[in-house]
N, CA, C and O atoms as a GROMACS GRO file, in nm:
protein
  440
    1UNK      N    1   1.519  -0.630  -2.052
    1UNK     CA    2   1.571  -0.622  -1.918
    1UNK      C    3   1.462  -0.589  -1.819
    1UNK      O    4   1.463  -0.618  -1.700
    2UNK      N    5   1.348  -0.511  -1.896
    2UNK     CA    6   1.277  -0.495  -1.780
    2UNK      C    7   1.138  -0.623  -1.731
    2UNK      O    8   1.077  -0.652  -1.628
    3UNK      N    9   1.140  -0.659  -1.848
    3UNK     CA   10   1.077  -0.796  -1.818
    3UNK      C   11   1.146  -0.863  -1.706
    3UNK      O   12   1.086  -0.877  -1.599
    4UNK      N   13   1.253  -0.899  -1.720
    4UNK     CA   14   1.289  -0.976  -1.602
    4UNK      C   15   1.327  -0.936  -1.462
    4UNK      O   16   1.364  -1.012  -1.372
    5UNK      N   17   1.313  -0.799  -1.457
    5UNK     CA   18   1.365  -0.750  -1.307
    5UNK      C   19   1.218  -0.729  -1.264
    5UNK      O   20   1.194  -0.707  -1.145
    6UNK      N   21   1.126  -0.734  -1.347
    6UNK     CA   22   0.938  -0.662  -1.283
    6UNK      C   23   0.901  -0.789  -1.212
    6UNK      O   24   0.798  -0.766  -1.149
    7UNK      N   25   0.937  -0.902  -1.197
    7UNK     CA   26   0.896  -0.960  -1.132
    7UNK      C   27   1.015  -0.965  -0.994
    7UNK      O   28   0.958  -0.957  -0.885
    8UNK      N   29   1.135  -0.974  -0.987
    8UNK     CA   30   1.177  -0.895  -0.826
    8UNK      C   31   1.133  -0.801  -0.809
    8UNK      O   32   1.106  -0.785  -0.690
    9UNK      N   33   1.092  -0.664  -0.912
    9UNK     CA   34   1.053  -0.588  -0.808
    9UNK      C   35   0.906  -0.583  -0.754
    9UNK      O   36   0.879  -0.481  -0.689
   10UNK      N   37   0.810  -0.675  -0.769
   10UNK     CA   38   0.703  -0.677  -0.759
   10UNK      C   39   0.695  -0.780  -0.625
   10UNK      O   40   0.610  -0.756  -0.540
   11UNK      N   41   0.767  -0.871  -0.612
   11UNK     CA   42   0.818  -0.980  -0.476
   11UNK      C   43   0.854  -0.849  -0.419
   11UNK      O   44   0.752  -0.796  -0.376
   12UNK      N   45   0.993  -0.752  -0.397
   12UNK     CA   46   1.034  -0.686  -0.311
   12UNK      C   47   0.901  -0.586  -0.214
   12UNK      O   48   0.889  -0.561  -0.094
   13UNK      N   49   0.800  -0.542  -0.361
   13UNK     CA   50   0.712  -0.479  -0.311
   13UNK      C   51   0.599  -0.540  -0.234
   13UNK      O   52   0.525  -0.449  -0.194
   14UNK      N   53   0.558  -0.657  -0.197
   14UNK     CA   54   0.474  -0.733  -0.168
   14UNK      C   55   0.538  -0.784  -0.017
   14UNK      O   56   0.476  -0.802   0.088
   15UNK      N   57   0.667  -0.798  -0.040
   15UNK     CA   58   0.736  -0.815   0.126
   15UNK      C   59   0.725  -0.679   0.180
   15UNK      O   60   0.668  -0.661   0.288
   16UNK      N   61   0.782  -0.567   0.101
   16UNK     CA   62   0.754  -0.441   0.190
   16UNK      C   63   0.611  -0.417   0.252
   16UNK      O   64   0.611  -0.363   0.362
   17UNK      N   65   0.499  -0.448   0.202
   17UNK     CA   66   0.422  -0.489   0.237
   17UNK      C   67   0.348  -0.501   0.375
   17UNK      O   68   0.276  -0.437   0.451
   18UNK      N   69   0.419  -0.640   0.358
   18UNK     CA   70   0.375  -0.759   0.464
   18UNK      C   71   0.468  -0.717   0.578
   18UNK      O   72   0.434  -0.725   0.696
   19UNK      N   73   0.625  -0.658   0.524
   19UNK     CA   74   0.664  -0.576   0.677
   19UNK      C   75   0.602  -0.453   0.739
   19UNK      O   76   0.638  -0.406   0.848
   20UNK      N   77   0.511  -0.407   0.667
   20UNK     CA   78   0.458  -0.298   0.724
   20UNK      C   79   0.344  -0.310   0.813
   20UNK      O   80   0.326  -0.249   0.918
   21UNK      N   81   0.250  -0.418   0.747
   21UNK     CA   82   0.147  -0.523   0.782
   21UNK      C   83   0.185  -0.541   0.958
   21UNK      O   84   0.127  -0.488   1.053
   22UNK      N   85   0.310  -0.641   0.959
   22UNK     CA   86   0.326  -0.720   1.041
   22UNK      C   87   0.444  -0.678   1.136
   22UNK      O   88   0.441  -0.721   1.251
   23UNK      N   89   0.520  -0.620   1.107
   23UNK     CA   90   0.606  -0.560   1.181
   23UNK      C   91   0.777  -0.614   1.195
   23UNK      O   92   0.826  -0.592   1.084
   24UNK      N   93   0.826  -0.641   1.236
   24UNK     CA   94   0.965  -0.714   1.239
   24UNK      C   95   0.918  -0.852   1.215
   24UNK      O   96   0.936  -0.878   1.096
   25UNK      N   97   0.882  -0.921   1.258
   25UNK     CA   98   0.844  -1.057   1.259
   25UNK      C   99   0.792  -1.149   1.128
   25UNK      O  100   0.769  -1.269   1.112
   26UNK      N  101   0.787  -1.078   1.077
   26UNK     CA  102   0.707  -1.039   0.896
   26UNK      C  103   0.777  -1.210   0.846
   26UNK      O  104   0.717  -1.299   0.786
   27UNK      N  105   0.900  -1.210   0.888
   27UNK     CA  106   0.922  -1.344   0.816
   27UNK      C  107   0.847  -1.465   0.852
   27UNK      O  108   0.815  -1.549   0.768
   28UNK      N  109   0.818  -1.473   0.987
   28UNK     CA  110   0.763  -1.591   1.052
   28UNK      C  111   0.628  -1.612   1.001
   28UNK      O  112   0.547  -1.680   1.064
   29UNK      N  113   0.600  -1.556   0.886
   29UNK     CA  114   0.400  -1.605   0.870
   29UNK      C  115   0.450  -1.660   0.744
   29UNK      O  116   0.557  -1.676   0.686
   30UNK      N  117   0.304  -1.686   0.724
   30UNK     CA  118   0.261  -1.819   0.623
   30UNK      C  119   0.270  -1.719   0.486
   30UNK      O  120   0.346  -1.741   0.391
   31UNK      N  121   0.198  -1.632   0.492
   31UNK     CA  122   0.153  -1.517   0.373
   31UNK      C  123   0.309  -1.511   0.320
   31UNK      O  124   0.324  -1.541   0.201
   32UNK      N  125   0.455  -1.467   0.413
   32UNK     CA  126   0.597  -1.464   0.392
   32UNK      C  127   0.596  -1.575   0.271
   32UNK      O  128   0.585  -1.563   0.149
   33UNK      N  129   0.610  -1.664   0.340
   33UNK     CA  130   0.654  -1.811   0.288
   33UNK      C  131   0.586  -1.862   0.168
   33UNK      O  132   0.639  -1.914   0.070
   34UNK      N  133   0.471  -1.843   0.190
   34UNK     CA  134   0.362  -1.851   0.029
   34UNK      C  135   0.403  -1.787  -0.092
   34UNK      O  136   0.389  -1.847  -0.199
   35UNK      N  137   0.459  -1.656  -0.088
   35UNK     CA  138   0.470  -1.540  -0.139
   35UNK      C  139   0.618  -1.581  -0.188
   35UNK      O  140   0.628  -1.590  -0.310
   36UNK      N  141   0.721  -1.605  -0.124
   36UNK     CA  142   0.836  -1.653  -0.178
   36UNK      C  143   0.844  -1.814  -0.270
   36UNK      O  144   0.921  -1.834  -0.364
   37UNK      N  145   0.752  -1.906  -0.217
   37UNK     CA  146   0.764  -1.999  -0.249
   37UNK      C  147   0.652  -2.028  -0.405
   37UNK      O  148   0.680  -2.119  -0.483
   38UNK      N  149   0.558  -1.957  -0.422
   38UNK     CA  150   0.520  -1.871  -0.576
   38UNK      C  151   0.606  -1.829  -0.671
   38UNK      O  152   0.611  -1.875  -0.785
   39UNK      N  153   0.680  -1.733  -0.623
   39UNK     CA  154   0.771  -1.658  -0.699
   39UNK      C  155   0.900  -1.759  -0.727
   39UNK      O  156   0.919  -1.765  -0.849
   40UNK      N  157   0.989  -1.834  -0.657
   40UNK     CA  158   1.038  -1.994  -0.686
   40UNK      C  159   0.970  -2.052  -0.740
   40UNK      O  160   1.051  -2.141  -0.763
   41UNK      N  161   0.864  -2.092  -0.797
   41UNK     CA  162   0.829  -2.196  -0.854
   41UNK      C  163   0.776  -2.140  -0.994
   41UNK      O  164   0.814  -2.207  -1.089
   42UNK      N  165   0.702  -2.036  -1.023
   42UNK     CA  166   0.720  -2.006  -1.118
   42UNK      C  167   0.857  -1.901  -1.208
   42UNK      O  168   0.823  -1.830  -1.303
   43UNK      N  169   1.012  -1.907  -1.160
   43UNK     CA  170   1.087  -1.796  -1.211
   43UNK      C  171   1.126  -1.898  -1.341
   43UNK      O  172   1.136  -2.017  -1.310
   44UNK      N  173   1.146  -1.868  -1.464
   44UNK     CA  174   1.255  -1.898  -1.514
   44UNK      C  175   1.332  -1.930  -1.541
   44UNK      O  176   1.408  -1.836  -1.521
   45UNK      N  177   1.405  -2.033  -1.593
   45UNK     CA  178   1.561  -2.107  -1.543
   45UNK      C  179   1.573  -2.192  -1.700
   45UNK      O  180   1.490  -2.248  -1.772
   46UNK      N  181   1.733  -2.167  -1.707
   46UNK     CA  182   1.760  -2.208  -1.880
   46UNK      C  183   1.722  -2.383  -1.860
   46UNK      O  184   1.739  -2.444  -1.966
   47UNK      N  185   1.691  -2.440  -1.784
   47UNK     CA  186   1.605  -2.572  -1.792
   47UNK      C  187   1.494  -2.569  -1.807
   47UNK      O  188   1.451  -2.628  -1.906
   48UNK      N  189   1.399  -2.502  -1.720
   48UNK     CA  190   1.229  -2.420  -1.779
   48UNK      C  191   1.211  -2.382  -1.804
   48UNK      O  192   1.276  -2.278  -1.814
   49UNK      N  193   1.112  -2.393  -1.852
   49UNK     CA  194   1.045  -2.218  -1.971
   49UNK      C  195   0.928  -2.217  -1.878
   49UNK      O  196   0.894  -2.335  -1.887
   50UNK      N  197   0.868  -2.178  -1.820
   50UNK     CA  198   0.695  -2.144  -1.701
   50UNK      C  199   0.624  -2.024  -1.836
   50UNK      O  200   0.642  -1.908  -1.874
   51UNK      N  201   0.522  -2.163  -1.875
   51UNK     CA  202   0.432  -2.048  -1.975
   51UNK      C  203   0.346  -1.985  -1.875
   51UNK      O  204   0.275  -1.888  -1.900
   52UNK      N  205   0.353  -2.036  -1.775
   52UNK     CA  206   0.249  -1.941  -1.678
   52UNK      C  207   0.291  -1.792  -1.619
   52UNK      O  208   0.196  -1.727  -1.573
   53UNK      N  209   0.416  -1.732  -1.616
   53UNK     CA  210   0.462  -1.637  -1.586
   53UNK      C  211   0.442  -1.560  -1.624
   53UNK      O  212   0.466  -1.473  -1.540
   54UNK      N  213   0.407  -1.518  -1.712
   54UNK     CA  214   0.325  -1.380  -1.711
   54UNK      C  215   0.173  -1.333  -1.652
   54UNK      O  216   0.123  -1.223  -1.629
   55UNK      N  217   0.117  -1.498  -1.635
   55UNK     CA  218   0.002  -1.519  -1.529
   55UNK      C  219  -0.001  -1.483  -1.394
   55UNK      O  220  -0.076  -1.433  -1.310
   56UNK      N  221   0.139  -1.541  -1.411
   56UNK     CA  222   0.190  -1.504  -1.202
   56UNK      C  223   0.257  -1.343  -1.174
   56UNK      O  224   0.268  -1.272  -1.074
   57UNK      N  225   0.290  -1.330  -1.307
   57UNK     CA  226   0.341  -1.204  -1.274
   57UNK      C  227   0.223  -1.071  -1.271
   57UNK      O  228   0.243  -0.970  -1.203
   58UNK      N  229   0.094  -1.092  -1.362
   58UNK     CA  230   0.008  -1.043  -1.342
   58UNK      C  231  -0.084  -1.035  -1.181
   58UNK      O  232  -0.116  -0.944  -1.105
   59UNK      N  233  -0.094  -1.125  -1.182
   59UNK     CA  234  -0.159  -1.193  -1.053
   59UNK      C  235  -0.111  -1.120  -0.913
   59UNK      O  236  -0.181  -1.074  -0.823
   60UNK      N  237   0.025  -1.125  -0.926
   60UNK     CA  238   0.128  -1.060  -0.799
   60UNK      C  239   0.125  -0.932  -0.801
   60UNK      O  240   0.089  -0.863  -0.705
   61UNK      N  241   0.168  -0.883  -0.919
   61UNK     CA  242   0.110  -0.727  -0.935
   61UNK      C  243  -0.018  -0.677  -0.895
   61UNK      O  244  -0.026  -0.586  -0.812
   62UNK      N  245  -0.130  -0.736  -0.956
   62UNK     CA  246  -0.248  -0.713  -0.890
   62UNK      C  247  -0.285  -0.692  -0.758
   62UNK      O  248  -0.349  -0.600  -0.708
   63UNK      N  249  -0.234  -0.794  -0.709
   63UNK     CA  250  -0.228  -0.841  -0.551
   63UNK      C  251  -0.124  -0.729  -0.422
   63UNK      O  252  -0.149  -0.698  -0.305
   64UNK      N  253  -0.016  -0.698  -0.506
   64UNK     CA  254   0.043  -0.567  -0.444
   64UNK      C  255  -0.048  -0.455  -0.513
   64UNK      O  256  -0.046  -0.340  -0.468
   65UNK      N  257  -0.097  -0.476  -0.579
   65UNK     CA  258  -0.200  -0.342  -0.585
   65UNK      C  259  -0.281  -0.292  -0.504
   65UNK      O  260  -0.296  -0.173  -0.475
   66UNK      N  261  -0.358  -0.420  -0.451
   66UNK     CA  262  -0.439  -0.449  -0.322
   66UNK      C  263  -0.408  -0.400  -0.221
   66UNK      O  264  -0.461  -0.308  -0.159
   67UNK      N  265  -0.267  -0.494  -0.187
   67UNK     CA  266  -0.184  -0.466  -0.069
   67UNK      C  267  -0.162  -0.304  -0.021
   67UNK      O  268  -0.193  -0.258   0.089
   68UNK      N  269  -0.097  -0.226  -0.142
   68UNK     CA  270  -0.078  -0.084  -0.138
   68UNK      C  271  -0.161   0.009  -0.119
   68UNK      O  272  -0.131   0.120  -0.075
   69UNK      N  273  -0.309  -0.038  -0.160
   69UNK     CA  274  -0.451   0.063  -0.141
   69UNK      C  275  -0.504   0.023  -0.051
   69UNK      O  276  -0.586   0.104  -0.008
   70UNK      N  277  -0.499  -0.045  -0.009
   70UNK     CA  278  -0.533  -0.110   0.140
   70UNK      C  279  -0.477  -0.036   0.242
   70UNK      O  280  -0.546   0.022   0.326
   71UNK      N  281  -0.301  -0.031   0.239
   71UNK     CA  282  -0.282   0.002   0.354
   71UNK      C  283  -0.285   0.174   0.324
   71UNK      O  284  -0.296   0.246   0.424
   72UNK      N  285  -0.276   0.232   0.202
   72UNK     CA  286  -0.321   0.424   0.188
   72UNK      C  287  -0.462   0.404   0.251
   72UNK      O  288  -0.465   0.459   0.361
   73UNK      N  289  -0.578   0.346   0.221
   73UNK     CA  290  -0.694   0.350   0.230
   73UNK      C  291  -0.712   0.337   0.391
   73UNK      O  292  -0.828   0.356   0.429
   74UNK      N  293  -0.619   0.309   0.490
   74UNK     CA  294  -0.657   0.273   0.627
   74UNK      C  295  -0.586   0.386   0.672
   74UNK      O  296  -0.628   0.442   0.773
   75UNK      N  297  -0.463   0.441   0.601
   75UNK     CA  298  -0.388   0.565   0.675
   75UNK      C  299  -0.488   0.677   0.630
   75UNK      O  300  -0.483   0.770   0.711
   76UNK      N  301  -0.608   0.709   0.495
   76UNK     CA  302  -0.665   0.797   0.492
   76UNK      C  303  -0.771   0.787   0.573
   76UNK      O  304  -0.815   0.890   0.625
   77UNK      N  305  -0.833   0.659   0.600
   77UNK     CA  306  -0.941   0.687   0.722
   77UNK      C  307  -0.888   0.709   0.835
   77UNK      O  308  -0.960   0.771   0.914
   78UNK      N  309  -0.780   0.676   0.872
   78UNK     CA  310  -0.778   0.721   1.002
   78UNK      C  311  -0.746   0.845   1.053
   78UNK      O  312  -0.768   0.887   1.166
   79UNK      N  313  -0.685   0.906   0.949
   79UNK     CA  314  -0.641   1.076   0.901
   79UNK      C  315  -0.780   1.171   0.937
   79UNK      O  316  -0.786   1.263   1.019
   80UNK      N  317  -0.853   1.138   0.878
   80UNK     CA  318  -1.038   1.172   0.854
   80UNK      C  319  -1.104   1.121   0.922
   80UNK      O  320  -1.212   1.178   0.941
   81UNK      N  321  -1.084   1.011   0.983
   81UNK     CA  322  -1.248   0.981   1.057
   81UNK      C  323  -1.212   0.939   1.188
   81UNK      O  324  -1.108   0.888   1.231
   82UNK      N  325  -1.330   0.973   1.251
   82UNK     CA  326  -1.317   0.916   1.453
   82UNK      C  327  -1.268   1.011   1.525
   82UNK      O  328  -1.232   0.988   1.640
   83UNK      N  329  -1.254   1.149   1.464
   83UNK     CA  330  -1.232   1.247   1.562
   83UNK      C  331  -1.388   1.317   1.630
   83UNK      O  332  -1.378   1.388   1.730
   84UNK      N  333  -1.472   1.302   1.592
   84UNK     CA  334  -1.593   1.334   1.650
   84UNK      C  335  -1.619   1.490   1.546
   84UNK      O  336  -1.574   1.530   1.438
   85UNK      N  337  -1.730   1.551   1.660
   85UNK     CA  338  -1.751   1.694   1.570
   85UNK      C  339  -1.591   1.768   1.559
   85UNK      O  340  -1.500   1.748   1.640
   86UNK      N  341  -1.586   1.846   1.454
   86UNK     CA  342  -1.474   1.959   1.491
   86UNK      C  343  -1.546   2.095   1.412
   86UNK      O  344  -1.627   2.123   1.324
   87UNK      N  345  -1.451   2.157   1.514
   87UNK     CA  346  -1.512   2.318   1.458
   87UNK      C  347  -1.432   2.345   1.305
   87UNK      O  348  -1.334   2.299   1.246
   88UNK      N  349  -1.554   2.462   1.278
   88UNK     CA  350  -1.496   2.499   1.132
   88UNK      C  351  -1.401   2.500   1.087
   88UNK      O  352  -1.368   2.446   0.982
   89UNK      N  353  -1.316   2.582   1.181
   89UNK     CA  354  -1.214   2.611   1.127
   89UNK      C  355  -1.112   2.514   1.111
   89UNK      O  356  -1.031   2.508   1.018
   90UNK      N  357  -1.119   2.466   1.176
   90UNK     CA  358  -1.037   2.264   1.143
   90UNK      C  359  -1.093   2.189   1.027
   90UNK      O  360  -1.033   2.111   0.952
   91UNK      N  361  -1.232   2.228   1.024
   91UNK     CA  362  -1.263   2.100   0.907
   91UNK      C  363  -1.242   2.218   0.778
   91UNK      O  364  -1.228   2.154   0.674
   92UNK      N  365  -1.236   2.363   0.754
   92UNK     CA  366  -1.238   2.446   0.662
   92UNK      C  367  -1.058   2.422   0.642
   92UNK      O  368  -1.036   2.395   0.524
   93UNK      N  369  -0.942   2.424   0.717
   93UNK     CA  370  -0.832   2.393   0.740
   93UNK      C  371  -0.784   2.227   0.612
   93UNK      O  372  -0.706   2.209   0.519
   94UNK      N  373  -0.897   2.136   0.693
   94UNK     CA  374  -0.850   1.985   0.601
   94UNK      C  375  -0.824   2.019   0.441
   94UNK      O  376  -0.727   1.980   0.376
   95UNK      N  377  -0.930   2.098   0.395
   95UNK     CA  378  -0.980   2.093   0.261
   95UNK      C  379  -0.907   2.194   0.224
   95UNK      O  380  -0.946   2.255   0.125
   96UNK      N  381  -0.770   2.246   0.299
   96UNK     CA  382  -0.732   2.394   0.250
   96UNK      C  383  -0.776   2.506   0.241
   96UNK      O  384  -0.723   2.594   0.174
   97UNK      N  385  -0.887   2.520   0.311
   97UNK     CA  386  -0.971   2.667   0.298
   97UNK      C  387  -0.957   2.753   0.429
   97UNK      O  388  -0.971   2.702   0.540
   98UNK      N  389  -0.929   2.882   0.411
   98UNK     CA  390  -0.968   2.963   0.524
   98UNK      C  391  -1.084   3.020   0.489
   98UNK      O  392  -1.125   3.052   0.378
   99UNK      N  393  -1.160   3.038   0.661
   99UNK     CA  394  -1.305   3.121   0.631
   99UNK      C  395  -1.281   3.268   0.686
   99UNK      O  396  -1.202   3.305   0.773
  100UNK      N  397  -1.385   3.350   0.601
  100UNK     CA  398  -1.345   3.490   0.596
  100UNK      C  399  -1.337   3.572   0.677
  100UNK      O  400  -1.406   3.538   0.773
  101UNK      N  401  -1.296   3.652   0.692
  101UNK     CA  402  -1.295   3.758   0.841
  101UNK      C  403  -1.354   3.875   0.801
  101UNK      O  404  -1.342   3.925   0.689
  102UNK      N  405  -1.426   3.923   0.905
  102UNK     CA  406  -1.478   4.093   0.936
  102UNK      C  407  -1.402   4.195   0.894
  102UNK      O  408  -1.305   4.225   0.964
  103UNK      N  409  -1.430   4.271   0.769
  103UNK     CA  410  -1.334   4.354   0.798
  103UNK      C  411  -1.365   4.484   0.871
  103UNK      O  412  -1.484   4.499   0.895
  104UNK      N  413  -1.289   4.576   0.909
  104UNK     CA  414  -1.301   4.650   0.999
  104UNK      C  415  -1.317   4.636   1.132
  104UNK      O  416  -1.364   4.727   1.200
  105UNK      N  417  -1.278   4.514   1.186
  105UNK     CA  418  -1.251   4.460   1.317
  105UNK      C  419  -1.403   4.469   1.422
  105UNK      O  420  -1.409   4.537   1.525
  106UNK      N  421  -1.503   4.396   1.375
  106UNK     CA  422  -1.599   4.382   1.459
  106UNK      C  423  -1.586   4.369   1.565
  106UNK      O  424  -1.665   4.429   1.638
  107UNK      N  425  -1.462   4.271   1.637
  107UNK     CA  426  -1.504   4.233   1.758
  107UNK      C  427  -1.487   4.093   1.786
  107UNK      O  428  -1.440   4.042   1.888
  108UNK      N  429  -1.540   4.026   1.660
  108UNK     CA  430  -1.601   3.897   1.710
  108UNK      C  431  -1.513   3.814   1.661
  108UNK      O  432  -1.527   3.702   1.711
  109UNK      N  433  -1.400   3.824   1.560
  109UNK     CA  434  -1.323   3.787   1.488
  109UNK      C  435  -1.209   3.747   1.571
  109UNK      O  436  -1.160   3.819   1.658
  110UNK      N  437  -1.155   3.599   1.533
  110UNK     CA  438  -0.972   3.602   1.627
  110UNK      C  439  -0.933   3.647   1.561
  110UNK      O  440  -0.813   3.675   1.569
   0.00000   0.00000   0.00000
């Protein structure tokens, strides 16, 4: 059973995708239409047997692999980078760290 549902859910994940990509409009591109019209041509059907399907199903997986580290990999740079200098205590903050305080109240300490 799970053979045959890993390839919808690997199409579902590859449109989620491309809607995130592209926004509402997601149906109107070519990448849409390519992507569905793959997954039709190689499925299954008690008239075909597609020895290539486990090719395509590899292939698509891969390819939402891409898709998925791609778009983490652009939400972590932009998380991290292009804010310019920042003070310590922001960049000691990212990494989870607090830096230490005076004890006995120097003065100089917030």
């Amino acid at each position: 059973m799970a053979a045959i549902s890993a390839p919808r859910l690997i199409c579902r994940g590859i449109i989620k995708e491309l809607r995130y990509l592209k926004g509402p409009e997601y149906k109107d591109t070519i990448m849409y239409n390519y992507v569905l019209e793959q997954f039709r041509n190689n499925q299954v059907t008690s008239k075909r047997l597609c020895r290539a399907q486990r090719e395509a199903v590899h292939m698509s997986h891969t390819y939402l692999c891409l898709l998925e580290s791609t778009r983490r990999h652009l939400d972590l740079h932009n998380l991290y980078h292009g804010k310019g200098e920042r003070p310590t205590d922001e960049v000691a903050g990212l990494v989870g760290l607090r830096l230490p305080t005076q004890p006995g109240g120097k003065g100089w300490e917030k």
